[in-house]
Tab-separated table of C-alpha atoms and ligand atoms in Angstrom:
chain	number	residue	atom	x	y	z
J	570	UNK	CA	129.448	-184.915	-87.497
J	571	UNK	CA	127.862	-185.922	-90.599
J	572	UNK	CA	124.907	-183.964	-91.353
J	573	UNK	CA	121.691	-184.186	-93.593
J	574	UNK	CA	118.607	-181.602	-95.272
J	575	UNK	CA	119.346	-177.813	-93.499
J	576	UNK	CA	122.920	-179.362	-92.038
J	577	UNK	CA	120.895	-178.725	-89.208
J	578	UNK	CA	120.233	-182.288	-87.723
J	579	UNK	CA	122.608	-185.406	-87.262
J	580	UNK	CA	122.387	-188.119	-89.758
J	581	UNK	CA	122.077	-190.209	-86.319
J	582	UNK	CA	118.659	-189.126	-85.614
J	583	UNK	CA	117.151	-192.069	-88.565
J	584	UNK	CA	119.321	-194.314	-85.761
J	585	UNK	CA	116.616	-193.248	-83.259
J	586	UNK	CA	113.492	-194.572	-84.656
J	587	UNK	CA	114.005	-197.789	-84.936
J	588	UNK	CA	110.698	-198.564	-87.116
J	589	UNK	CA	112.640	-196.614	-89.728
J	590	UNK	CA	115.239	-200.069	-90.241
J	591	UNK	CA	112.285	-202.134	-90.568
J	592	UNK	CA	110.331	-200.334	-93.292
J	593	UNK	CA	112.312	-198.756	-96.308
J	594	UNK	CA	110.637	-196.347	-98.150
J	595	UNK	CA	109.448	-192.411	-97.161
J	596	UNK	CA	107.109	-191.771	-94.391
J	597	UNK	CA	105.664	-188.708	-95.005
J	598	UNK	CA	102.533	-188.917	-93.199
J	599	UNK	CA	103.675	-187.098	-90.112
J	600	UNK	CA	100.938	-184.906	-89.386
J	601	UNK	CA	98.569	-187.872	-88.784
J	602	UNK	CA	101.354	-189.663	-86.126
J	603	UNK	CA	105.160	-189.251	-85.957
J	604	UNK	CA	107.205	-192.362	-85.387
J	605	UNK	CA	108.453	-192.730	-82.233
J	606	UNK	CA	111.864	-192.618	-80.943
J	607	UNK	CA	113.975	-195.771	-79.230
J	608	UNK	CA	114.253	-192.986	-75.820
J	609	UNK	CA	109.941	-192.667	-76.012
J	610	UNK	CA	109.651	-196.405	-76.086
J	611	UNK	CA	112.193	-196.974	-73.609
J	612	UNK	CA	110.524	-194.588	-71.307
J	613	UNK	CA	107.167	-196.341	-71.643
J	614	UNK	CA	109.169	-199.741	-71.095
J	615	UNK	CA	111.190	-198.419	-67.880
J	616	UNK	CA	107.853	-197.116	-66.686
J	617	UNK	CA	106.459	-200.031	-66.726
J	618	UNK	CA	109.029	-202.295	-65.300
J	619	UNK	CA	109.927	-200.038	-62.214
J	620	UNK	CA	107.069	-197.537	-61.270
J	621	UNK	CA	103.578	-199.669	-62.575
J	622	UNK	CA	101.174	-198.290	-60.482
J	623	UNK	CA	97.616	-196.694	-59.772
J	624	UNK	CA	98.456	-192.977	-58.766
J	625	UNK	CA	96.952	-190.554	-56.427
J	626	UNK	CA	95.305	-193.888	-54.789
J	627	UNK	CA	97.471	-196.036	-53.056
J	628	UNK	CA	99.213	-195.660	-49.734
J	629	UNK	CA	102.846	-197.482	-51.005
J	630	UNK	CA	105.839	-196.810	-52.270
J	631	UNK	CA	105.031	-198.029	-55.615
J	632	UNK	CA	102.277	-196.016	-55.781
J	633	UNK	CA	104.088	-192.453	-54.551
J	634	UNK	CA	106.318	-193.729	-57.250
J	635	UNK	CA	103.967	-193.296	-60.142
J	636	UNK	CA	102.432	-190.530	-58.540
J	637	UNK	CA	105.527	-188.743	-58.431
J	638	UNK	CA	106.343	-189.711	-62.206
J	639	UNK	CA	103.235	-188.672	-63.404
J	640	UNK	CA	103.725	-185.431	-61.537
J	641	UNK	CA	106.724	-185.004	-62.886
J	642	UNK	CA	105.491	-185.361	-66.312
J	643	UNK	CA	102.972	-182.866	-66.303
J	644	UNK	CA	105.798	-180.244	-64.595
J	645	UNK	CA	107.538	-181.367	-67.941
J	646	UNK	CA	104.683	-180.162	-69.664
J	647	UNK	CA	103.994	-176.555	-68.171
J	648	UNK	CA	107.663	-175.970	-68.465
J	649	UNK	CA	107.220	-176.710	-72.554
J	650	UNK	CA	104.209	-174.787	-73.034
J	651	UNK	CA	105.308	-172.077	-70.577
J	652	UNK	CA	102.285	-172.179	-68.189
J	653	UNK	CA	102.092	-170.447	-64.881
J	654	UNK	CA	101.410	-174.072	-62.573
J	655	UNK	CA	101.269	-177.440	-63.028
J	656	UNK	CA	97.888	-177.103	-62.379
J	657	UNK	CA	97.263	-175.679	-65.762
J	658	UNK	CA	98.440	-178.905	-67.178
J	659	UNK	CA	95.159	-181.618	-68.177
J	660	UNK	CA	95.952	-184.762	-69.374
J	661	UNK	CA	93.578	-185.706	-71.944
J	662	UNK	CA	93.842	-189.011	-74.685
J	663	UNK	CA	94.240	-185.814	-77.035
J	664	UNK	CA	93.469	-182.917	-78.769
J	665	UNK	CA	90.061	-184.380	-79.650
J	666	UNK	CA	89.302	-185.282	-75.893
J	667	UNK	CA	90.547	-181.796	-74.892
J	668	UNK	CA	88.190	-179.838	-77.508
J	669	UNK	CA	85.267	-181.804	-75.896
J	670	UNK	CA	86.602	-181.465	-72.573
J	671	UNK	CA	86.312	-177.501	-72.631
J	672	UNK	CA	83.404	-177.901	-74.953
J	673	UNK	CA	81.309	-180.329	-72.248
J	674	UNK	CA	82.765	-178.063	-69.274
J	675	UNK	CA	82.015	-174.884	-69.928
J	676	UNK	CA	80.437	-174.826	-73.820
J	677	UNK	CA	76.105	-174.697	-72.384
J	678	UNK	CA	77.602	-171.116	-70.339
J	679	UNK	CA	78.808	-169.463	-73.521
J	680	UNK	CA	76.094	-170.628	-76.065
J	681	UNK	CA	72.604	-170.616	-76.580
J	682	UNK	CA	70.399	-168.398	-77.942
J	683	UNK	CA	71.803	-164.859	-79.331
J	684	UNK	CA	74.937	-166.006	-78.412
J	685	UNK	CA	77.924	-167.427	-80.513
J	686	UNK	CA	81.195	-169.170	-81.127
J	687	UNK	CA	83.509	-168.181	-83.526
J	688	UNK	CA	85.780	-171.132	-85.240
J	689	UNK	CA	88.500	-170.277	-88.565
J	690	UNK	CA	87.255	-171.917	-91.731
J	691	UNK	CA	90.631	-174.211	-91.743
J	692	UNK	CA	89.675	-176.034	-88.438
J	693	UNK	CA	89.987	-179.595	-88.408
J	694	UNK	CA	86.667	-181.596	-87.255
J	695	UNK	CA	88.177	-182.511	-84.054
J	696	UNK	CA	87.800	-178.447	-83.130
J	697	UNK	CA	84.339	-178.269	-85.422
J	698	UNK	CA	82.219	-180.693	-84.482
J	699	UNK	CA	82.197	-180.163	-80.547
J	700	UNK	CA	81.636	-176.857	-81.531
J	701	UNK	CA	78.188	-177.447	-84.546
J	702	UNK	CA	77.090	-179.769	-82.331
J	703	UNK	CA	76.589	-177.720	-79.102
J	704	UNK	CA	75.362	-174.916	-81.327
J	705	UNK	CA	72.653	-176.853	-82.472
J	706	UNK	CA	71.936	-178.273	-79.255
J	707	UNK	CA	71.699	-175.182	-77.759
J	708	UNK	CA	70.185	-172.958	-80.527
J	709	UNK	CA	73.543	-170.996	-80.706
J	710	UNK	CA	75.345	-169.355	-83.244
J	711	UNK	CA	78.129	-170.915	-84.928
J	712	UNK	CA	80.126	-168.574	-86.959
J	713	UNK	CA	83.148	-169.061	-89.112
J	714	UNK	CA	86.256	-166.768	-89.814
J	715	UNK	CA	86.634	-167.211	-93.753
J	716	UNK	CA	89.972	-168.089	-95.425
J	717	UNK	CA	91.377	-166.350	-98.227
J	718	UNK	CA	92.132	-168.422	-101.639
J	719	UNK	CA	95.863	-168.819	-99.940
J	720	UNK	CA	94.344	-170.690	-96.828
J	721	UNK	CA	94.775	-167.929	-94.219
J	722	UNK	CA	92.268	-166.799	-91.879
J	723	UNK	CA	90.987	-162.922	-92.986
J	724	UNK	CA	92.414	-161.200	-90.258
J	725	UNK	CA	89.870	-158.524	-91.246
J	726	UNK	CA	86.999	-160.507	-91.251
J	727	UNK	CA	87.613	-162.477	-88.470
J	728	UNK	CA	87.476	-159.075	-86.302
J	729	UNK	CA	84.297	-157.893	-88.124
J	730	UNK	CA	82.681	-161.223	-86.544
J	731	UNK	CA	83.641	-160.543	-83.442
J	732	UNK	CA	81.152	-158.602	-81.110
J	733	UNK	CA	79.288	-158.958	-77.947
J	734	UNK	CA	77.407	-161.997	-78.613
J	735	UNK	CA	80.972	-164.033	-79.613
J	736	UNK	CA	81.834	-165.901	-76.331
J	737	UNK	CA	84.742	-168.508	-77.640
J	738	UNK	CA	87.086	-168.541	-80.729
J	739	UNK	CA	88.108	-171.763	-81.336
J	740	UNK	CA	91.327	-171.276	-83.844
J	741	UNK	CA	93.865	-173.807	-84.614
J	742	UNK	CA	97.641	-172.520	-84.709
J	743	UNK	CA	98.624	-174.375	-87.770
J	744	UNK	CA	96.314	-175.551	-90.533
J	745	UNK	CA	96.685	-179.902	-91.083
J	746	UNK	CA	96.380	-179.432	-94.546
J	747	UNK	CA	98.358	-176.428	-96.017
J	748	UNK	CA	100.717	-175.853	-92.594
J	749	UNK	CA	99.472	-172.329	-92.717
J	750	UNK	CA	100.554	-170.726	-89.575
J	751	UNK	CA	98.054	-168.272	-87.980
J	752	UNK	CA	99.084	-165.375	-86.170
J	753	UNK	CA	97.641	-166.740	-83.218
J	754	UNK	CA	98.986	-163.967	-80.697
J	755	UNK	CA	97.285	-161.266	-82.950
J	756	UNK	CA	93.877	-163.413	-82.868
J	757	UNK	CA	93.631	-164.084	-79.165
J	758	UNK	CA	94.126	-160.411	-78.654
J	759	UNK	CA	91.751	-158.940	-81.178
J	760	UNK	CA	89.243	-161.822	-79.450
J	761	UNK	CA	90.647	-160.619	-76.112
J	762	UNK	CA	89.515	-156.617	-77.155
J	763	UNK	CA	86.138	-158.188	-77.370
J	764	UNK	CA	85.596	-160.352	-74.323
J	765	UNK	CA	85.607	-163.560	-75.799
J	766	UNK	CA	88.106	-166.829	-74.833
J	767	UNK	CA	90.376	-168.285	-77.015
J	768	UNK	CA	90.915	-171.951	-77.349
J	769	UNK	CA	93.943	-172.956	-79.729
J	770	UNK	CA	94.329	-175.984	-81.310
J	771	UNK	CA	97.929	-176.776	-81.320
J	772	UNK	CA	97.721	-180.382	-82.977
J	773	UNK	CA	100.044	-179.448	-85.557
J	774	UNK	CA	101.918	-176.591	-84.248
J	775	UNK	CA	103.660	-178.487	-80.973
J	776	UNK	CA	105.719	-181.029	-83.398
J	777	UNK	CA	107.087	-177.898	-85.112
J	778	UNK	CA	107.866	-175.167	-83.129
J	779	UNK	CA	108.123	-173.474	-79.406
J	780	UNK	CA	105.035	-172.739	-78.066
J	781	UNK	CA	104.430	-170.227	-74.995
J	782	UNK	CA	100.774	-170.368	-74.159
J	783	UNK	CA	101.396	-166.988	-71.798
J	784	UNK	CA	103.236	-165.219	-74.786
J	785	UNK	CA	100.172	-166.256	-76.726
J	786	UNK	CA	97.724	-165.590	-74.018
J	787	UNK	CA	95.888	-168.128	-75.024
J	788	UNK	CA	92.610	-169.088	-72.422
J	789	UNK	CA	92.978	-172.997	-73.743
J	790	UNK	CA	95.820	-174.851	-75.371
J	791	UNK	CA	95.363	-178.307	-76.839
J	792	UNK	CA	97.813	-180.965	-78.500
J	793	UNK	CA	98.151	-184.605	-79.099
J	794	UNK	CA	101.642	-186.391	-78.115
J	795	UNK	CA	101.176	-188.903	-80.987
J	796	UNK	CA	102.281	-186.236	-83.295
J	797	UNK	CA	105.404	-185.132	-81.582
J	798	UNK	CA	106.986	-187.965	-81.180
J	799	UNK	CA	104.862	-189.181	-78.237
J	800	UNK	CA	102.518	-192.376	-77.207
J	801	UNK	CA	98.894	-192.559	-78.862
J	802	UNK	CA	95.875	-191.588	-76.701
J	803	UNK	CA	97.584	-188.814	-74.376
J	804	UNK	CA	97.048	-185.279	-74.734
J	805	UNK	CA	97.084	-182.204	-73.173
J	806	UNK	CA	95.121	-179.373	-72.591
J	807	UNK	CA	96.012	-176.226	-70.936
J	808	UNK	CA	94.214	-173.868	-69.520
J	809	UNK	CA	94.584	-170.684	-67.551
J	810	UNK	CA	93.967	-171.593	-64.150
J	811	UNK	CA	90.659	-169.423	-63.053
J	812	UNK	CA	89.107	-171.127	-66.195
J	813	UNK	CA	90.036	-174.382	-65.131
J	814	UNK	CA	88.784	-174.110	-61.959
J	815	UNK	CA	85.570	-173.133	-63.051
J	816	UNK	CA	85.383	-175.856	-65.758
J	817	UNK	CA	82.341	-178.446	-65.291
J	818	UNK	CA	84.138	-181.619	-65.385
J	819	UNK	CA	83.371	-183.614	-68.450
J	820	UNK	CA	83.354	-186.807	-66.599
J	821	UNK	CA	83.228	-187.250	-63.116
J	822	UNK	CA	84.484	-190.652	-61.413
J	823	UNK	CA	87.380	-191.874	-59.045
J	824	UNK	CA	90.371	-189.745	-58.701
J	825	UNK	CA	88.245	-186.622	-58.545
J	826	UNK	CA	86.536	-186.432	-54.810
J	827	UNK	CA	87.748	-186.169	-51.458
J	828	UNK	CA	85.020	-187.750	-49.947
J	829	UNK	CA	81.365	-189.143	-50.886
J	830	UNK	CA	78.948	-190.166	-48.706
J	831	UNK	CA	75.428	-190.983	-49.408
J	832	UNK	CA	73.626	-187.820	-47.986
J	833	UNK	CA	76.374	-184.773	-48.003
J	834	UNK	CA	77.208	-183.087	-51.002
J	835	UNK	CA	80.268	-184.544	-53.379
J	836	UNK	CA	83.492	-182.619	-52.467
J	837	UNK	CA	85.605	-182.673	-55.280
J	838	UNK	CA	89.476	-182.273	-55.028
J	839	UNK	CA	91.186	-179.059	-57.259
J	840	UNK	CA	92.402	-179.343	-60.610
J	841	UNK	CA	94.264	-180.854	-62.526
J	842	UNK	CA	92.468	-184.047	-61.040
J	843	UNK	CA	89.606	-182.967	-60.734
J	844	UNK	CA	89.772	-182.995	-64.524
J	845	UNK	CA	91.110	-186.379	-65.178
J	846	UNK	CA	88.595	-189.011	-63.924
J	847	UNK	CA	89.581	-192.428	-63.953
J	848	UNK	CA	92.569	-193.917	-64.212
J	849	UNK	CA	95.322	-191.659	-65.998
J	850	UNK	CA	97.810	-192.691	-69.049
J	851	UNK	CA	100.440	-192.470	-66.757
J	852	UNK	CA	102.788	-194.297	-69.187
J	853	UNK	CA	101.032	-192.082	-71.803
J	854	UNK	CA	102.236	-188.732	-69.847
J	855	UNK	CA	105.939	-189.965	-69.162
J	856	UNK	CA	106.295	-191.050	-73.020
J	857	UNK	CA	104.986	-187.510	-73.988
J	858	UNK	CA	107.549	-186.277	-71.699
J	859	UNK	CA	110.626	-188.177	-73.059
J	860	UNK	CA	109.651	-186.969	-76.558
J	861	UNK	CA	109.583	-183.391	-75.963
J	862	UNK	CA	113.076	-183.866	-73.744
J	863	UNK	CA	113.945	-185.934	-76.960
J	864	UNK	CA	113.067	-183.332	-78.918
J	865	UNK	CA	115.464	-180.448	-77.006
J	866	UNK	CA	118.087	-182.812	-76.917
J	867	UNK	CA	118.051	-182.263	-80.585
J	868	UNK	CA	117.720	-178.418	-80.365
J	869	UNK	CA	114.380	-177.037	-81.025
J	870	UNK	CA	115.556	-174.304	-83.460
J	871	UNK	CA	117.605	-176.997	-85.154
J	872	UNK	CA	114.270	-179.379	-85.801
J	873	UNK	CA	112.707	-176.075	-86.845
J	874	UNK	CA	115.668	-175.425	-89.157
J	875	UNK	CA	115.165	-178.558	-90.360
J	876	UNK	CA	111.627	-178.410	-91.388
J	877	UNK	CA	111.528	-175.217	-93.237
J	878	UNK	CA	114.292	-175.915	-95.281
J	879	UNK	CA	112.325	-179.268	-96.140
J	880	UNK	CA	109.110	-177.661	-96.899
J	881	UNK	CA	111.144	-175.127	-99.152
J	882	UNK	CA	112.471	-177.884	-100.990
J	883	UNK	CA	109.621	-179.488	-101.184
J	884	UNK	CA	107.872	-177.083	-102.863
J	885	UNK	CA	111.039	-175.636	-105.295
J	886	UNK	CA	111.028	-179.333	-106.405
J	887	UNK	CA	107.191	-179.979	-106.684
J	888	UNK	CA	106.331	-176.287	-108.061
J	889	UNK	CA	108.634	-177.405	-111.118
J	890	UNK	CA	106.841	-180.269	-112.141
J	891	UNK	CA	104.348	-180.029	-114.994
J	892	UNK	CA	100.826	-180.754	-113.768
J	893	UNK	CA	101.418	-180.363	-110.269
J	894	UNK	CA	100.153	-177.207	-108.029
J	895	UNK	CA	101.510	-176.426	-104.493
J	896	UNK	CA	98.343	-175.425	-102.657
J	897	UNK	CA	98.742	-172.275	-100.541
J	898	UNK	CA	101.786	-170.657	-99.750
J	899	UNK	CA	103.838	-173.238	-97.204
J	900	UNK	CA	107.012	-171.612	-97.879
J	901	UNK	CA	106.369	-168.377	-96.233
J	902	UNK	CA	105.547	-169.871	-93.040
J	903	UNK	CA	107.156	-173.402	-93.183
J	904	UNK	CA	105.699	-175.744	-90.490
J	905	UNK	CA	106.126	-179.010	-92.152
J	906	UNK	CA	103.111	-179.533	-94.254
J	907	UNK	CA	103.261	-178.833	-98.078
J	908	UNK	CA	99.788	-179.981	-99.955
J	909	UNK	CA	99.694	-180.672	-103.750
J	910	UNK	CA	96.802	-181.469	-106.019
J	911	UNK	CA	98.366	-183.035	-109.416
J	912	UNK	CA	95.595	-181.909	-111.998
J	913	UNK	CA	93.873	-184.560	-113.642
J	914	UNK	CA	93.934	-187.356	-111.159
J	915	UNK	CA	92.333	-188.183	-107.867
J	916	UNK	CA	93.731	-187.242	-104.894
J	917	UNK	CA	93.042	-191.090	-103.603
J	918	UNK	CA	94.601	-192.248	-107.048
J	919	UNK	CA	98.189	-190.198	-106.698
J	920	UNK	CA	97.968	-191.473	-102.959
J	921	UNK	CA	97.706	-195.142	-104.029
J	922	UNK	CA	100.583	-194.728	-106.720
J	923	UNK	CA	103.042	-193.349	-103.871
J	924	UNK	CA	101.973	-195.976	-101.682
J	925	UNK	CA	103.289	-198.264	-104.824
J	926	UNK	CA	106.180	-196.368	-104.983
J	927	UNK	CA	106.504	-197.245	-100.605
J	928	UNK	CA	105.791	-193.747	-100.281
J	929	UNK	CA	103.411	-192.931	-96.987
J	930	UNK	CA	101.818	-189.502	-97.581
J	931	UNK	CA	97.847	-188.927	-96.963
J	932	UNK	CA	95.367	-188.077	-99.497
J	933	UNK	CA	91.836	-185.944	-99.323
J	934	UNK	CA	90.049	-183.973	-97.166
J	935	UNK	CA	92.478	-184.116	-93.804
J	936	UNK	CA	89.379	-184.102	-91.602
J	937	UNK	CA	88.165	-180.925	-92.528
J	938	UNK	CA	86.238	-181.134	-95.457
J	939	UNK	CA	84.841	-177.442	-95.019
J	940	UNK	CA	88.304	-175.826	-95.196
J	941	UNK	CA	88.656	-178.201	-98.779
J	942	UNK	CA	85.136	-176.624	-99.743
J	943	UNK	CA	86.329	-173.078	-99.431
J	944	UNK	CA	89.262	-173.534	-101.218
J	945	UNK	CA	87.486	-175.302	-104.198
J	946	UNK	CA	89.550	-178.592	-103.806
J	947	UNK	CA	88.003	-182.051	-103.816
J	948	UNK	CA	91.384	-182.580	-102.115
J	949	UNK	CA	94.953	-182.738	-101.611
J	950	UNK	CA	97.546	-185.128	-101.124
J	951	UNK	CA	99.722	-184.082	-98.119
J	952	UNK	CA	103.539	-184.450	-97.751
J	953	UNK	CA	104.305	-184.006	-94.239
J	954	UNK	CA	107.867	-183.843	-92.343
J	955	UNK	CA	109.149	-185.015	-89.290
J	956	UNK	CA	113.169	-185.168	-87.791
J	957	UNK	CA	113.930	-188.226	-89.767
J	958	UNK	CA	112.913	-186.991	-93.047
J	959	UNK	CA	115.384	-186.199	-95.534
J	960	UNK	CA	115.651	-184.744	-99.093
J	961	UNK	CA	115.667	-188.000	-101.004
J	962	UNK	CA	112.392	-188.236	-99.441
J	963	UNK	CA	110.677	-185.285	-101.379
J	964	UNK	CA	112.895	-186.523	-104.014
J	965	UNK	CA	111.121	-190.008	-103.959
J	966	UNK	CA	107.774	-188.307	-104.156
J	967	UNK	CA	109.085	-185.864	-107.399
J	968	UNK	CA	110.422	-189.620	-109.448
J	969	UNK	CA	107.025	-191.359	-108.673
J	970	UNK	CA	104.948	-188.449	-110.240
J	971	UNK	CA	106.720	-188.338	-112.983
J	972	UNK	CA	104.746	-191.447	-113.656
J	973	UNK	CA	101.040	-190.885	-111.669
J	974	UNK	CA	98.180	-191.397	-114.155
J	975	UNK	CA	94.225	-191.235	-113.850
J	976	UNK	CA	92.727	-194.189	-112.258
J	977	UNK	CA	89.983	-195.737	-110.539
J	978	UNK	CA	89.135	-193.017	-108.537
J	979	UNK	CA	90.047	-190.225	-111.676
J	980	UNK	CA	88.000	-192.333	-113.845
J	981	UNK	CA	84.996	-194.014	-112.026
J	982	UNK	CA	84.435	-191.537	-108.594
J	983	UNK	CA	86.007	-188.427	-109.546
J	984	UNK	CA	83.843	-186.515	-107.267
J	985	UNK	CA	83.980	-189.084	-104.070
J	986	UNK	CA	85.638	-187.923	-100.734
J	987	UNK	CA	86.242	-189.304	-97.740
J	988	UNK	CA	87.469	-188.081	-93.989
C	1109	PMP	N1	93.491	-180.819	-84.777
C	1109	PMP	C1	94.372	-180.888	-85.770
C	1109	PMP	C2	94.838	-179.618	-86.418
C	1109	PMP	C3	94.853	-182.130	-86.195
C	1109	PMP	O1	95.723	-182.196	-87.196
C	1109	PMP	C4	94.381	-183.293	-85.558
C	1109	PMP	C5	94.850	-184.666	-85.981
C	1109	PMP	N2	94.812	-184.897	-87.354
C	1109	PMP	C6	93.471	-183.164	-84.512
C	1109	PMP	C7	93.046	-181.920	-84.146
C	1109	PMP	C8	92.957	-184.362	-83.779
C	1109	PMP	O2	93.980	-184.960	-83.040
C	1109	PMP	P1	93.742	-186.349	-82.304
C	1109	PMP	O3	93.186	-187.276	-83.331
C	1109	PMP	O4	95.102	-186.752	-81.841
C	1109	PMP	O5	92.802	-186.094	-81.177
């Protein structure tokens, strides 16, 4: 077998996505969406030409069909994420919708006055702003976990914030901008010590490595399939049963009652389904579940494998070029992100010249503007790695620098941000 990067994964896998054949060039924008593999689309395709159907509604055999694939799916998922039932298992349209979902559901019972949340100053606005806005709705406290100048949450401060009056942490597993890699375990249980919940964001950590949401102990576990490999707007979120089950639902609607009449009370039916209102992204949930399977068909410590030894090229490679810092410290705890900032020029301007160059990466703030703020960074511009990426791919991105210069942005908005 031929092999490519860590001689950990087949040259074969570029073979899977077929996007790849129609777009030379390196993708390297993998922590906003992964490209999806020929068995994801298939699955969506087969889905839809054998099973199409409402589930949960109708009494016929199409319609057990996609019940029972749907099922199956979310099975799929607690045996990834290592949850006790199936029932733990939400399907959302992503991490976004599960943040809100937990936020809407149970946020008004653990804020208000005298009371508080505690987020990491690295979290991405999709686990922020849920989080500022019910504080201010509710005259809560929102309090943030500061990061150290290498973009890791003060394990030391974080525990000094916690305290009676801290009802959630809201912490994301790995950091979208540097890949920093919290120690999530040691956070939920410090939280734990205290009495508050712990919802994870796992947006960034799913694509990248095994996660066990009982090993973690996590109360709430969120991810996006887009970014492993999966269809756009499906998520999941997980959640320890008891927690679940006392969750407001964020939107009520069909799918979610056994009965309503116009004088009793509305009976609603358990969770999961109780939690998913409307009609589900069925196809959504069976395409999430043929990229994970995709995914162990390639050998989870092999992708892993994989990715380190690509962000520790990455930065070797990057680190020697004049000009051109390596923000944080990616290589101790690879997860496939490695963020640069090339002094002198814009982050939008050495964006635009790899995009020249047919080089995808993304450039700025990464959604989370406040984490760029602490670090003293009007930005960065983000290399980050899926299956199919290779060497020649950082190598790409080392040749076009070489020639980067100031330019519009450098020269005319040097202080403008965006997202
Ligand atoms: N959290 C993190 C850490 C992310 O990287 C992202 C996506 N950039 C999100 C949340 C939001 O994910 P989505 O847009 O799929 O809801």
């Amino acid at each position: 077998m031929t092999h490519i990067l860590g001689r950990t994964l087949p040259a074969s896998v570029r073979a899977d996505f077929p996007i790849l054949a129609t777009r030379p060039g390196a993708y390297l924008d993998n922590a906003a969406t992964t490209h999806k593999p020929r068995a994801v689309l298939d699955a969506l395709v087969e889905y839809y030409t054998t099973a199409n159907s409402n589930v949960g509604r109708g009494y016929h055999e199409l319609g057990r069909l996609s019940t029972d694939v749907y099922e199956r799916a979310r099975q799929d998922m607690r045996l990834a994420l290592g949850a006790a039932q199936p029932e733990e298992v939400v399907f959302t349209t992503g991490t976004t919708d599960a943040v809100n979902a937990v936020v809407d559901g149970l946020g008004r019972r653990l804020l208000g006055p005298g009371r508080a949340v505690l987020v990491s100053g690295m979290e991405h606005n999709s686990n922020l702003l849920p989080w500022r806005r019910l504080a201010e709705e509710t005259g809560g406290e929102l309090l943030t976990a500061p990061v150290d100048r290498h973009g890791r949450v003060d394990l030391d401060a974080f525990t000094a914030l916690l305290g009676p009056k801290v009802g959630l942490v809201a912490v994301s597993h790995v950091s979208n901008v540097l890949g920093t890699v919290n120690p999530v375990a040691d956070l939920v249980a410090a939280a734990h010590r205290h009495g508050a919940l712990v919802l994870v964001d796992g947006a960034q950590a799913v694509p990248h490595r095994p996660v066990d949401v009982r090993e973690l102990d996590a109360d709430f576990y969120c991810f996006s399939a887009h970014k492993v490999y999966g269809p756009m707007g499906t998520g999941v979120l997980y959640g320890k049963r008891e927690l679940l089950d006392d969750l407001r639902p964020p939107r009520v609607g069909g799918g979610t009652v056994k009965g309503v009449s116009a004088v009793d009370p509305v009976r609603y039916v358990p969770v999961p389904q109780r939690l998913e209102a409307g009609t589900p992204n069925v196809a959504g949930a069976v395409g999430l579940a043929a990229a994970l399977r995709y995914l162990d068909g390639l050998g989870r410590d092999a992708v892993r494998a994989h990715d380190e030894h690509l962000v520790r090229y990455a930065v070797r490679e990057l680190g020697e070029l004049p000009g051109v810092r390596v923000i944080g410290a990616p290589q101790e705890t690879p997860s496939g992100i490695v963020s640069i900032v090339v002094d002198g020029v814009h982050p939008y301007d050495v964006g635009g010249h790899l995009d020249q160059h047919g080089i995808a990466v993304r450039s700025g703030v990464h959604c989370a503007s406040t984490f760029l703020d602490a670090l003293g960074l009007l930005g960065t511009v983000r290399l980050s790695f899926a299956v199919y990426n290779t060497e020649s791919d950082v190598d790409a991105v080392v040749d076009a620098l070489a020639t980067v210069r100031p330019g519009v942005w450098t020269n005319e908005h040097p202080t403008t941000r965006f997202l």
